[in-house]
mmCIF file of the C-alpha atoms, coordinates in Angstrom:
data_MODEL
# 
_entry.id   MODEL 
# 
loop_
_atom_site.group_PDB 
_atom_site.id 
_atom_site.type_symbol 
_atom_site.label_atom_id 
_atom_site.label_alt_id 
_atom_site.label_comp_id 
_atom_site.label_asym_id 
_atom_site.label_entity_id 
_atom_site.label_seq_id 
_atom_site.pdbx_PDB_ins_code 
_atom_site.Cartn_x 
_atom_site.Cartn_y 
_atom_site.Cartn_z 
_atom_site.occupancy 
_atom_site.B_iso_or_equiv 
_atom_site.pdbx_formal_charge 
_atom_site.auth_seq_id 
_atom_site.auth_comp_id 
_atom_site.auth_asym_id 
_atom_site.auth_atom_id 
_atom_site.pdbx_PDB_model_num 
ATOM 1  C CA . UNK A 1 1  ? -59.891 -91.377 38.762 1.00 0.00 ? 1  UNK A CA 1 
ATOM 2  C CA . UNK A 1 2  ? -61.911 -89.671 41.483 1.00 0.00 ? 2  UNK A CA 1 
ATOM 3  C CA . UNK A 1 3  ? -61.662 -90.203 45.204 1.00 0.00 ? 3  UNK A CA 1 
ATOM 4  C CA . UNK A 1 4  ? -65.052 -89.657 46.782 1.00 0.00 ? 4  UNK A CA 1 
ATOM 5  C CA . UNK A 1 5  ? -65.208 -89.888 50.534 1.00 0.00 ? 5  UNK A CA 1 
ATOM 6  C CA . UNK A 1 6  ? -68.096 -91.993 51.728 1.00 0.00 ? 6  UNK A CA 1 
ATOM 7  C CA . UNK A 1 7  ? -69.307 -91.779 55.272 1.00 0.00 ? 7  UNK A CA 1 
ATOM 8  C CA . UNK A 1 8  ? -72.551 -91.301 57.155 1.00 0.00 ? 8  UNK A CA 1 
ATOM 9  C CA . UNK A 1 9  ? -73.342 -87.826 55.831 1.00 0.00 ? 9  UNK A CA 1 
ATOM 10 C CA . UNK A 1 10 ? -76.454 -87.389 57.960 1.00 0.00 ? 10 UNK A CA 1 
ATOM 11 C CA . UNK A 1 11 ? -74.673 -88.412 61.167 1.00 0.00 ? 11 UNK A CA 1 
ATOM 12 C CA . UNK A 1 12 ? -71.992 -85.816 60.398 1.00 0.00 ? 12 UNK A CA 1 
ATOM 13 C CA . UNK A 1 13 ? -74.688 -83.142 59.992 1.00 0.00 ? 13 UNK A CA 1 
ATOM 14 C CA . UNK A 1 14 ? -74.831 -82.953 56.186 1.00 0.00 ? 14 UNK A CA 1 
ATOM 15 C CA . UNK A 1 15 ? -78.109 -82.869 54.305 1.00 0.00 ? 15 UNK A CA 1 
ATOM 16 C CA . UNK A 1 16 ? -77.806 -85.005 51.182 1.00 0.00 ? 16 UNK A CA 1 
ATOM 17 C CA . UNK A 1 17 ? -79.707 -83.723 48.153 1.00 0.00 ? 17 UNK A CA 1 
ATOM 18 C CA . UNK A 1 18 ? -78.583 -86.314 45.581 1.00 0.00 ? 18 UNK A CA 1 
ATOM 19 C CA . UNK A 1 19 ? -76.894 -89.710 45.355 1.00 0.00 ? 19 UNK A CA 1 
ATOM 20 C CA . UNK A 1 20 ? -75.545 -91.938 42.608 1.00 0.00 ? 20 UNK A CA 1 
ATOM 21 C CA . UNK A 1 21 ? -78.153 -94.238 41.088 1.00 0.00 ? 21 UNK A CA 1 
ATOM 22 C CA . UNK A 1 22 ? -75.607 -97.061 40.811 1.00 0.00 ? 22 UNK A CA 1 
ATOM 23 C CA . UNK A 1 23 ? -74.292 -96.680 44.372 1.00 0.00 ? 23 UNK A CA 1 
ATOM 24 C CA . UNK A 1 24 ? -76.573 -94.879 46.853 1.00 0.00 ? 24 UNK A CA 1 
ATOM 25 C CA . UNK A 1 25 ? -73.750 -94.874 49.419 1.00 0.00 ? 25 UNK A CA 1 
ATOM 26 C CA . UNK A 1 26 ? -72.134 -92.071 47.412 1.00 0.00 ? 26 UNK A CA 1 
ATOM 27 C CA . UNK A 1 27 ? -73.655 -88.631 47.795 1.00 0.00 ? 27 UNK A CA 1 
ATOM 28 C CA . UNK A 1 28 ? -73.187 -86.337 44.811 1.00 0.00 ? 28 UNK A CA 1 
ATOM 29 C CA . UNK A 1 29 ? -74.613 -83.128 46.251 1.00 0.00 ? 29 UNK A CA 1 
ATOM 30 C CA . UNK A 1 30 ? -75.408 -81.876 49.719 1.00 0.00 ? 30 UNK A CA 1 
ATOM 31 C CA . UNK A 1 31 ? -74.690 -79.248 52.318 1.00 0.00 ? 31 UNK A CA 1 
ATOM 32 C CA . UNK A 1 32 ? -74.004 -78.553 55.973 1.00 0.00 ? 32 UNK A CA 1 
ATOM 33 C CA . UNK A 1 33 ? -74.514 -75.007 57.136 1.00 0.00 ? 33 UNK A CA 1 
ATOM 34 C CA . UNK A 1 34 ? -72.819 -72.846 54.514 1.00 0.00 ? 34 UNK A CA 1 
ATOM 35 C CA . UNK A 1 35 ? -70.649 -75.678 53.156 1.00 0.00 ? 35 UNK A CA 1 
ATOM 36 C CA . UNK A 1 36 ? -71.863 -77.210 49.892 1.00 0.00 ? 36 UNK A CA 1 
ATOM 37 C CA . UNK A 1 37 ? -70.380 -80.215 48.123 1.00 0.00 ? 37 UNK A CA 1 
ATOM 38 C CA . UNK A 1 38 ? -71.131 -81.214 44.572 1.00 0.00 ? 38 UNK A CA 1 
ATOM 39 C CA . UNK A 1 39 ? -69.492 -83.815 42.348 1.00 0.00 ? 39 UNK A CA 1 
ATOM 40 C CA . UNK A 1 40 ? -70.933 -82.801 38.931 1.00 0.00 ? 40 UNK A CA 1 
ATOM 41 C CA . UNK A 1 41 ? -68.968 -85.214 36.756 1.00 0.00 ? 41 UNK A CA 1 
ATOM 42 C CA . UNK A 1 42 ? -70.004 -88.369 38.570 1.00 0.00 ? 42 UNK A CA 1 
ATOM 43 C CA . UNK A 1 43 ? -72.876 -90.336 37.136 1.00 0.00 ? 43 UNK A CA 1 
ATOM 44 C CA . UNK A 1 44 ? -74.742 -87.426 35.553 1.00 0.00 ? 44 UNK A CA 1 
ATOM 45 C CA . UNK A 1 45 ? -74.557 -85.348 32.424 1.00 0.00 ? 45 UNK A CA 1 
ATOM 46 C CA . UNK A 1 46 ? -74.965 -81.650 33.081 1.00 0.00 ? 46 UNK A CA 1 
ATOM 47 C CA . UNK A 1 47 ? -75.812 -79.133 30.394 1.00 0.00 ? 47 UNK A CA 1 
ATOM 48 C CA . UNK A 1 48 ? -75.015 -75.446 30.777 1.00 0.00 ? 48 UNK A CA 1 
ATOM 49 C CA . UNK A 1 49 ? -78.613 -74.419 31.525 1.00 0.00 ? 49 UNK A CA 1 
ATOM 50 C CA . UNK A 1 50 ? -78.947 -77.010 34.302 1.00 0.00 ? 50 UNK A CA 1 
ATOM 51 C CA . UNK A 1 51 ? -75.623 -75.931 35.772 1.00 0.00 ? 51 UNK A CA 1 
ATOM 52 C CA . UNK A 1 52 ? -76.639 -72.253 35.774 1.00 0.00 ? 52 UNK A CA 1 
ATOM 53 C CA . UNK A 1 53 ? -79.988 -73.067 37.411 1.00 0.00 ? 53 UNK A CA 1 
ATOM 54 C CA . UNK A 1 54 ? -78.264 -75.177 40.074 1.00 0.00 ? 54 UNK A CA 1 
ATOM 55 C CA . UNK A 1 55 ? -75.789 -72.401 40.890 1.00 0.00 ? 55 UNK A CA 1 
ATOM 56 C CA . UNK A 1 56 ? -78.543 -69.755 41.036 1.00 0.00 ? 56 UNK A CA 1 
ATOM 57 C CA . UNK A 1 57 ? -80.488 -71.953 43.451 1.00 0.00 ? 57 UNK A CA 1 
ATOM 58 C CA . UNK A 1 58 ? -77.387 -72.311 45.620 1.00 0.00 ? 58 UNK A CA 1 
ATOM 59 C CA . UNK A 1 59 ? -76.884 -68.550 45.619 1.00 0.00 ? 59 UNK A CA 1 
ATOM 60 C CA . UNK A 1 60 ? -80.515 -68.086 46.677 1.00 0.00 ? 60 UNK A CA 1 
ATOM 61 C CA . UNK A 1 61 ? -80.233 -70.777 49.345 1.00 0.00 ? 61 UNK A CA 1 
ATOM 62 C CA . UNK A 1 62 ? -77.234 -69.085 50.931 1.00 0.00 ? 62 UNK A CA 1 
ATOM 63 C CA . UNK A 1 63 ? -78.245 -65.479 50.137 1.00 0.00 ? 63 UNK A CA 1 
ATOM 64 C CA . UNK A 1 64 ? -75.127 -64.925 48.022 1.00 0.00 ? 64 UNK A CA 1 
ATOM 65 C CA . UNK A 1 65 ? -74.543 -62.671 45.052 1.00 0.00 ? 65 UNK A CA 1 
ATOM 66 C CA . UNK A 1 66 ? -72.971 -64.338 41.972 1.00 0.00 ? 66 UNK A CA 1 
# 
């Protein structure tokens, strides 16, 4: 069982990049400043290549080294 906080992400300053198809109230990925949230196991299947691409994009977005 997962607990996923739901609130007005935009009002709190978060930029939402993805939401659940079945419940658009629940954000699955987003960020605020240098804080990133991602719930990878909820509503999507992620293969290794997609995961690596996502992480590389995050590193680029925040100018981080893996």
